[in-house]
Short mmCIF file of C-alpha atoms in Angstrom, two decimals:
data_model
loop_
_atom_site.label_atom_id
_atom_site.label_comp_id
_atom_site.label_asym_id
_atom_site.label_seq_id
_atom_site.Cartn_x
_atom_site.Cartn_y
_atom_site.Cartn_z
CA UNK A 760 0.00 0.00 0.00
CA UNK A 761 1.12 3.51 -0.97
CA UNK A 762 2.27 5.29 1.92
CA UNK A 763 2.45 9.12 2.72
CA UNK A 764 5.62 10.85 2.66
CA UNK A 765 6.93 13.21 6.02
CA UNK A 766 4.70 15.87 5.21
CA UNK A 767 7.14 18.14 7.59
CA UNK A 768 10.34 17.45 5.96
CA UNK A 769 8.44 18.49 2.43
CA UNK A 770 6.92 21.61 4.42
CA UNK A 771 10.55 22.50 5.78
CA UNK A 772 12.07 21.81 2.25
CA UNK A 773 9.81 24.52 0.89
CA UNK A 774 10.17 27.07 3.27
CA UNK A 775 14.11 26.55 2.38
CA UNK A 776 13.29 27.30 -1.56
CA UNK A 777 10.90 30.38 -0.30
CA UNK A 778 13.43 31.81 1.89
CA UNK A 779 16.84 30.90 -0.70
CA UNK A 780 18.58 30.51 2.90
CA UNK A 781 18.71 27.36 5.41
CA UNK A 782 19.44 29.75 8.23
CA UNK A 783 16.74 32.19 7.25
CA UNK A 784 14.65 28.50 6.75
CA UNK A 785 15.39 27.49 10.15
CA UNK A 786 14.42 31.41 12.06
CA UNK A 787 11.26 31.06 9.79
CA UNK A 788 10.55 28.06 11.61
CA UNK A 789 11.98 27.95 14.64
CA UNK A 790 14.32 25.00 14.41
CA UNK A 791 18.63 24.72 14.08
CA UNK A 792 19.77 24.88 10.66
CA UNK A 793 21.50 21.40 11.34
CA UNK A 794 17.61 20.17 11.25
CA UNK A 795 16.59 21.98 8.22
CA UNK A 796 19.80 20.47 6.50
CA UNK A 797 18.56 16.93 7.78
CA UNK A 798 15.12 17.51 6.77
CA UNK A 799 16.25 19.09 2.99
CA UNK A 800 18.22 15.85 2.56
CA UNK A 801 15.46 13.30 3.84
CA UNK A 802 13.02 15.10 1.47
CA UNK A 803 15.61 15.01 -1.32
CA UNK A 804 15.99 11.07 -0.84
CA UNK A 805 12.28 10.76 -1.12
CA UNK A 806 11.89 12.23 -4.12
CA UNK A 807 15.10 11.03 -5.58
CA UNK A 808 15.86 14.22 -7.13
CA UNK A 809 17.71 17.86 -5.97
CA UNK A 810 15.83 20.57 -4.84
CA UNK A 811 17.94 23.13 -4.61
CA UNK A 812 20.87 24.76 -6.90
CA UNK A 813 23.56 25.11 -4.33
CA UNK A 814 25.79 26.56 -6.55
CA UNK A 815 23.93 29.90 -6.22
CA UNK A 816 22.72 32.61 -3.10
CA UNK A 817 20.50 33.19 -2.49
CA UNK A 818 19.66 29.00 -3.09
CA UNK A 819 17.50 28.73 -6.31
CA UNK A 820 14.90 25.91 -7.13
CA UNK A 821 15.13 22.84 -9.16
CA UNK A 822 12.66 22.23 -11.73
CA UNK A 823 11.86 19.56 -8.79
CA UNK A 824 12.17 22.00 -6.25
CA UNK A 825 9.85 24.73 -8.14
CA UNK A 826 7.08 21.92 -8.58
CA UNK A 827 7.18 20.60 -4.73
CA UNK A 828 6.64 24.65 -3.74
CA UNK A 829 4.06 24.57 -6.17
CA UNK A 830 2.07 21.52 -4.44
CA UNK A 831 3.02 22.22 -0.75
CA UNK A 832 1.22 26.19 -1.10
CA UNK A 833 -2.04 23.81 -2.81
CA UNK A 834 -1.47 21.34 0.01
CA UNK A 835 -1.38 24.27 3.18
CA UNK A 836 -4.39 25.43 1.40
CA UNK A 837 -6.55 22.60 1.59
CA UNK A 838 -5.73 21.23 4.87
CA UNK A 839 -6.35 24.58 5.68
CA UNK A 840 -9.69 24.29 4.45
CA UNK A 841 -10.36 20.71 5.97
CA UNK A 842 -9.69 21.95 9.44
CA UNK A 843 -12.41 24.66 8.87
CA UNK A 844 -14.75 22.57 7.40
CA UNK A 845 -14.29 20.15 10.66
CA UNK A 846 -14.21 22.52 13.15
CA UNK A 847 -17.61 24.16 11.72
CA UNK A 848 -18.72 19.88 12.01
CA UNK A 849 -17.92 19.60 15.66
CA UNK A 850 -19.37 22.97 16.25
CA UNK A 851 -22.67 21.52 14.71
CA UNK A 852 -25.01 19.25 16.83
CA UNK A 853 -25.33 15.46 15.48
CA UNK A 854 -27.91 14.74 13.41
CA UNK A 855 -29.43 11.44 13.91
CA UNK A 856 -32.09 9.38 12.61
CA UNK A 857 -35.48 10.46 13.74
CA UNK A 858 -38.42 8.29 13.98
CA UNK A 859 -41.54 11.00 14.67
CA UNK A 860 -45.56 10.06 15.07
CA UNK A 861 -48.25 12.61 13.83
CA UNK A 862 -52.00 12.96 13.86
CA UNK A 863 -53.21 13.11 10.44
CA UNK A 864 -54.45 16.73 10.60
CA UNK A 865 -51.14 17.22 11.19
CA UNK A 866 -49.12 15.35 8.85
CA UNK A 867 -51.14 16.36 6.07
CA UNK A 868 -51.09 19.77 6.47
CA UNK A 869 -47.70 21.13 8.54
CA UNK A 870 -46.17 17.59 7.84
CA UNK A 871 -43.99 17.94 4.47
CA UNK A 872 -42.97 21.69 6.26
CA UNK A 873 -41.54 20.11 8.78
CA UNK A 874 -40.08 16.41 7.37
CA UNK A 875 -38.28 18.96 4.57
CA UNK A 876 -36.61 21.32 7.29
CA UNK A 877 -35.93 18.75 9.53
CA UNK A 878 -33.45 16.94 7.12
CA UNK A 879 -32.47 20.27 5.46
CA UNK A 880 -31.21 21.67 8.51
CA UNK A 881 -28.90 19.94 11.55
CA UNK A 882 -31.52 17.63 13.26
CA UNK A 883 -32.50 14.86 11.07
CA UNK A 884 -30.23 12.74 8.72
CA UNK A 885 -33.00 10.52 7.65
CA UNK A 886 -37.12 11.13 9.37
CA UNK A 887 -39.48 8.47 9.30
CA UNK A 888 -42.50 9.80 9.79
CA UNK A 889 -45.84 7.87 11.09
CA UNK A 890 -49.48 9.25 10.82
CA UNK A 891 -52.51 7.79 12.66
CA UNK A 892 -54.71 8.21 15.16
CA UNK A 893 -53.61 9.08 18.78
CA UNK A 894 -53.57 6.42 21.09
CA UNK A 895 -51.64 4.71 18.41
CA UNK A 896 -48.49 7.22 18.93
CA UNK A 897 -49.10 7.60 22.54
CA UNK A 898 -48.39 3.15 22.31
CA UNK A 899 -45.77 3.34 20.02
CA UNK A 900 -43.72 5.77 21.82
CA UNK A 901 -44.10 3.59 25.01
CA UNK A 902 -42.92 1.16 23.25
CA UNK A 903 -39.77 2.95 22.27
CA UNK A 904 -41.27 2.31 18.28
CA UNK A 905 -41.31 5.85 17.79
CA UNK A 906 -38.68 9.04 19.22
CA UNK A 907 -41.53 11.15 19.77
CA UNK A 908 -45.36 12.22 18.69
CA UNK A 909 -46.85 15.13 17.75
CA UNK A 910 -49.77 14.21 19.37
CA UNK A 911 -53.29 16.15 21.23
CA UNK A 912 -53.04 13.60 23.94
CA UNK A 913 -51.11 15.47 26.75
CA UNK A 914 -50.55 11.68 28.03
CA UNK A 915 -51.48 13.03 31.66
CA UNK A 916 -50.31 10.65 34.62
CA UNK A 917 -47.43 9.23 32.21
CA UNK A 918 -44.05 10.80 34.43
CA UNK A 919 -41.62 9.55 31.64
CA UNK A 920 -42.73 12.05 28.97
CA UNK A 921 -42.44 15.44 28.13
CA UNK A 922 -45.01 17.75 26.18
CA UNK A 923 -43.94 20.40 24.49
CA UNK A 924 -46.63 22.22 23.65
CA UNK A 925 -47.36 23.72 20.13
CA UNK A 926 -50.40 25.15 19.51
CA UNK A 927 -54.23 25.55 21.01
CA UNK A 928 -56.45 25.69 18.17
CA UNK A 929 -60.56 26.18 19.39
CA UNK A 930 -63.20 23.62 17.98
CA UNK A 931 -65.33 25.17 15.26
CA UNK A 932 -68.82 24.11 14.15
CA UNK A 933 -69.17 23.32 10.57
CA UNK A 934 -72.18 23.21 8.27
CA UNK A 935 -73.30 22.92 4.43
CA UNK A 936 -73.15 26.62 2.96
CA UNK A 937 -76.74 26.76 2.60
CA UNK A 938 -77.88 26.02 6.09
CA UNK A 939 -75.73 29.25 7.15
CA UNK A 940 -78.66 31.70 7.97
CA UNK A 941 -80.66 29.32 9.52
CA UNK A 942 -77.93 28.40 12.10
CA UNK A 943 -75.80 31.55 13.05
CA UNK A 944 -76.49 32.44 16.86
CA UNK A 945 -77.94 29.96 17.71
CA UNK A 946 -77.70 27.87 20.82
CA UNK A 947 -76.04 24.32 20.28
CA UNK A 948 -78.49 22.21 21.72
CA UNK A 949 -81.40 24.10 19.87
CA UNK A 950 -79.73 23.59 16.21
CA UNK A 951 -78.67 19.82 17.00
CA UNK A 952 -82.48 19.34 17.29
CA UNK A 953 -83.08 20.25 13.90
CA UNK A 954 -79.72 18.61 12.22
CA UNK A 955 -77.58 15.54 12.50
CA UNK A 956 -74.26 15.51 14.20
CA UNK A 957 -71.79 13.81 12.17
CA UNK A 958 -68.97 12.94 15.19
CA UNK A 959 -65.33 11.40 14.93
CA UNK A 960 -65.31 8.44 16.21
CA UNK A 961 -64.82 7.68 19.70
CA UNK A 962 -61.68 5.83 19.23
CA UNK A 963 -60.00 9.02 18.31
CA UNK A 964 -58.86 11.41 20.64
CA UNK A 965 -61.06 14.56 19.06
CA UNK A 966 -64.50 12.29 19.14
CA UNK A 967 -63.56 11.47 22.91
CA UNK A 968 -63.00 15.42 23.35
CA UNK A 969 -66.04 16.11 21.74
CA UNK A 970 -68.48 13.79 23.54
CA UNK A 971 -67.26 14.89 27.06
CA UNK A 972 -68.03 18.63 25.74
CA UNK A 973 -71.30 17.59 24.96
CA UNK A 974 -72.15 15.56 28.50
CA UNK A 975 -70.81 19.11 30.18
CA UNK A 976 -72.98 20.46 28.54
CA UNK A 977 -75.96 17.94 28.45
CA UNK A 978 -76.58 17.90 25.11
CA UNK A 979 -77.66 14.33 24.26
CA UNK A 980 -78.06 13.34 20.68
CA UNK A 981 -78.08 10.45 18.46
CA UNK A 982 -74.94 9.15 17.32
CA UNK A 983 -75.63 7.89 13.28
CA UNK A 984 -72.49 8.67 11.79
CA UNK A 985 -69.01 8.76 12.88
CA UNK A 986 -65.25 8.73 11.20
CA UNK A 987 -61.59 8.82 11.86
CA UNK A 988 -60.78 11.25 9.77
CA UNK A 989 -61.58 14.69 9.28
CA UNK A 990 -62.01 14.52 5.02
CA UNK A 991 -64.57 11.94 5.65
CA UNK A 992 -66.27 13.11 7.97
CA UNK A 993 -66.65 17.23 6.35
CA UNK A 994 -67.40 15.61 3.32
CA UNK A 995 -70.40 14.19 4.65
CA UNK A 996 -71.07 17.75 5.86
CA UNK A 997 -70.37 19.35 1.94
CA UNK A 998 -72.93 16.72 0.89
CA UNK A 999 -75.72 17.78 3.04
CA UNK A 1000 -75.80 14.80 5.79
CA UNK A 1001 -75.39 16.93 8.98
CA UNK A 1002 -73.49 19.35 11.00
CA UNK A 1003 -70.06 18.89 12.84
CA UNK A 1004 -67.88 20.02 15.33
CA UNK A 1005 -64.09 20.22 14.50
CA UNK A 1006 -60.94 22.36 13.96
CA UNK A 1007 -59.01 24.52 11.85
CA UNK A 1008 -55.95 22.33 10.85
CA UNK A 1009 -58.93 19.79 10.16
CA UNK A 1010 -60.90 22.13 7.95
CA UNK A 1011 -56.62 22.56 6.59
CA UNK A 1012 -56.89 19.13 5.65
CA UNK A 1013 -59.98 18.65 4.11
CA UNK A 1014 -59.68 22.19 2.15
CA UNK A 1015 -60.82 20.16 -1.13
CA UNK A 1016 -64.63 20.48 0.93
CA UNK A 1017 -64.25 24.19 2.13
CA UNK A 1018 -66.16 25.90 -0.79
CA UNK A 1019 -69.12 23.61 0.06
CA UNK A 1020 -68.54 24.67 4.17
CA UNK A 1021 -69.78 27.27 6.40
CA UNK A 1022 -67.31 27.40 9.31
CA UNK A 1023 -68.92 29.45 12.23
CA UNK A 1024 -67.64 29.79 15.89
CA UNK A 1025 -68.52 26.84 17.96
CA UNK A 1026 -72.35 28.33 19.79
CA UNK A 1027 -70.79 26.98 23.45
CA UNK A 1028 -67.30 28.61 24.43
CA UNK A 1029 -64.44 27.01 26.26
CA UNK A 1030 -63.33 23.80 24.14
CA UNK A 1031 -60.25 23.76 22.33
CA UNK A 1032 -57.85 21.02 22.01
CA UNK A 1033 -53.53 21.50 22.52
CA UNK A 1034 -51.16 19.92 20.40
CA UNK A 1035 -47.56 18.91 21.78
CA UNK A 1036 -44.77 17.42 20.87
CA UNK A 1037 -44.30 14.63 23.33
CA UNK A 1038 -41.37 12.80 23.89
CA UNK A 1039 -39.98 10.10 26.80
CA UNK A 1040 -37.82 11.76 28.88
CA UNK A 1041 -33.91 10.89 28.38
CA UNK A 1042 -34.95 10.55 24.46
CA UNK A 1043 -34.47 13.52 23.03
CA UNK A 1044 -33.71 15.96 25.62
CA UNK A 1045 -31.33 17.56 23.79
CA UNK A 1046 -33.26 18.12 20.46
CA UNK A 1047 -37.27 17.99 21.16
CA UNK A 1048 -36.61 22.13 21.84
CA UNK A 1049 -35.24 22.73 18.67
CA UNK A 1050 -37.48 20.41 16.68
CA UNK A 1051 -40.69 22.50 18.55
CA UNK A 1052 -38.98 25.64 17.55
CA UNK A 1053 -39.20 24.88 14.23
CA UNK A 1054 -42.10 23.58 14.55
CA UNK A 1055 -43.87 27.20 15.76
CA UNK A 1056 -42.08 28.74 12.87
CA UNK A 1057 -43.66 26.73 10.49
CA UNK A 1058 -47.20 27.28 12.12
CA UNK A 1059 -46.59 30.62 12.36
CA UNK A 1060 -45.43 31.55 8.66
CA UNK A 1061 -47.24 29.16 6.81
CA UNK A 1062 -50.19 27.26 8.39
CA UNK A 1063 -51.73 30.42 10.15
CA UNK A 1064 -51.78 32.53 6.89
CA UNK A 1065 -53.51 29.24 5.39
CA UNK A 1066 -55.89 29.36 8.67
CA UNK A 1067 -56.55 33.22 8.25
CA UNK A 1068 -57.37 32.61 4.11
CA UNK A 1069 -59.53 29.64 4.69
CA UNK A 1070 -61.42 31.06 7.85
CA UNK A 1071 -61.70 34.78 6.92
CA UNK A 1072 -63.17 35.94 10.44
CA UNK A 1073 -60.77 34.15 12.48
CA UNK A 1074 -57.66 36.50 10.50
CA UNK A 1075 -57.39 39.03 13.14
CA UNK A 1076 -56.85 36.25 16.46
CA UNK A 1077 -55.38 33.53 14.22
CA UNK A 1078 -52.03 34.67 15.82
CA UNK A 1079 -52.53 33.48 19.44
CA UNK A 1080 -53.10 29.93 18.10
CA UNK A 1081 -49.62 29.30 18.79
CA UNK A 1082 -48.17 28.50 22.60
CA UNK A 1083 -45.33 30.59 23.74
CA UNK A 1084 -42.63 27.66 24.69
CA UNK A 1085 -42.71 28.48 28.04
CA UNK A 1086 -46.66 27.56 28.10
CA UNK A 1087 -48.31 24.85 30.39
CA UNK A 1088 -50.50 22.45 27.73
CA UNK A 1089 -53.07 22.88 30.45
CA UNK A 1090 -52.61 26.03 31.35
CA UNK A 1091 -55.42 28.76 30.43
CA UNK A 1092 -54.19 30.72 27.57
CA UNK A 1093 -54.77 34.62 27.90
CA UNK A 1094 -53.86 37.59 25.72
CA UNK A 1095 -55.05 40.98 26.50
CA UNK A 1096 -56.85 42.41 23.63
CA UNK A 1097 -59.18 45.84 23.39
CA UNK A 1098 -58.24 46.74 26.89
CA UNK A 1099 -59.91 43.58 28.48
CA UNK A 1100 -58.07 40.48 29.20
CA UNK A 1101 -60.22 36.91 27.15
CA UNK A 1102 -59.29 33.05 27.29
CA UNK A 1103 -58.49 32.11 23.45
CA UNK A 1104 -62.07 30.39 23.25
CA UNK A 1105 -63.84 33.99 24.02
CA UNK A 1106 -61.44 34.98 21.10
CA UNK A 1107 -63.03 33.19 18.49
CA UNK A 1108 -66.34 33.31 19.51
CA UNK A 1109 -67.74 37.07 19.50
CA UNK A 1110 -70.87 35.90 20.65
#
């Protein structure tokens, strides 16, 4: 196998031909002149050829000598530029492979944001990405299947994870366009005499959400319909079958059924749901902050202007959708606005 020569006794050979002087060689680089003259004949054996014209002073260089200054100023250059390019590595955090759960109104609508700048940036090398419902995540990571879920189960009780949360987005009521008049201001209970309510199903997280709303609020009505997903389920609204209660990343998701939809504020305040970005703790302690981070970003530059176009009357609150990192999932979210101070549910219902 090919080996390397002594890179120094090359790098002291040319400092001799840039200087024309082994003394002025040897101050250059801080050694005796007896080891520059070593090191000019040890490089001179190597490459089996002089280096130097001794017969002249200052010394001038062989065609040999004029080609190894040549290489040895390309060489400083790019080892220069290798220990750049690895410091600027090690001063990088390691990106690793990340296995990440979403909820499908999720996935499908910040999902590709986030997947792209993940492995664009200095987190992911490769993301495998799973959609579903959400006690499927909440299992999976359990299970160690998955490094962590963006999830709207805040997995209370469970001490070995940690929610970060996202975003607390209120629950809407939607309706087909043409029912619109006939419904606006009116009180929950009295509209769900007159219509169907087409629920999620209560094997998802939202449907279970949804039904305990209801009991609060002792509304009792027949359960016909139900789906896991939110396209199903407002497409069965756009076709006339009844009215449902859901969200905006939902009405994101199924946008191909918005110009069929009325989207009104929900008639009784005080449900929303909070998504997180849960994780078990000594998993990815040192990364789930950054991840959320860019996780807000996204919401906040591209899925909120989406929320605001879709849901014209919401454009003016759509901003406090998003959790300030240091926010509790189950804390009450507040913002002062018009000199009063109103929980995000009051927000986006003006009733």
């Amino acid at each position: 196998m090919f080996s390397l020569p002594d890179l120094r006794v090359l790098e002291v050979a040319a400092v001799v031909i840039e200087e024309g002087s082994m003394s002025a060689a040897g101050l250059r680089l801080g050694i005796t002149q007896s080891a520059v003259s070593q090191a000019m004949k040890r490089a001179q054996a190597h490459i089996g050829a002089s280096l130097v014209r001794r017969d002249r002073r200052p010394l001038g260089p062989t065609e040999a000598g004029q080609a190894l200054l040549t290489h040895m100023r390309e060489i400083t250059l790019r080892v220069g530029r290798a220990v750049e390019e690895m410091r600027a590595a090690a001063a990088r955090p390691e990106r690793e492979d990340l296995r990440l759960g979403m909820i499908d109104t999720f996935a499908s609508t910040v999902g590709p944001l986030l997947v792209r700048s993940l492995m664009a940036g200095s987190i992911a090398l490769r993301v495998s990405a799973y959609s579903g419902l959400v006690p499927a995540h909440a299992e999976a990571l359990m299970r160690n299947e998955i490094d962590a879920a963006v999830t709207s189960d805040p997995m209370e009780g469970v001490d070995e994870v940690t929610p970060l949360p996202l975003l607390r987005e209120p629950f809407l009521l939607v309706a087909p366009i043409a029912w619109a008049d006939t419904l606006r201001d009116r009180p929950l209970d009295d509209l769900l005499l007159e219509h169907r309510l087409i629920r999620y199903t209560a094997r998802s997280h939202m449907g279970t959400q949804i039904e305990r709303h209801l009991r609060r609020l002792r509304i009792e009505h027949p359960q016909t319909m139900s789906f896991d997903t939110s396209d199903s389920l407002l497409s069965m609204v756009a076709n006339g079958m009844g009215v449902a209660i859901t969200t905006p990343l939902c009405i994101l998701q199924a946008a191909v059924h918005r110009p069929a939809l009325e989207v009104m504020p929900l008639p009784a305040t005080g449900l929303s749901r909070t998504i997180a970005l849960v994780t078990k703790q000594g998993g990815l302690d040192t990364l789930a902050a950054r991840i959320a981070d860019d996780i807000r970003v996204l919401l906040r530059n591209w899925t909120l202007p989406q929320i605001a176009a879709q849901i014209p009357w919401m454009a003016r609150s759509v901003g406090s959708i998003v959790l300030d990192p240091l926010a509790h999932e189950n804390a009450a979210c507040r913002c002062v606005a018009g000199g009063s101070t109103r929980t995000l549910d009051e927000q986006y219902n003006p009733n």
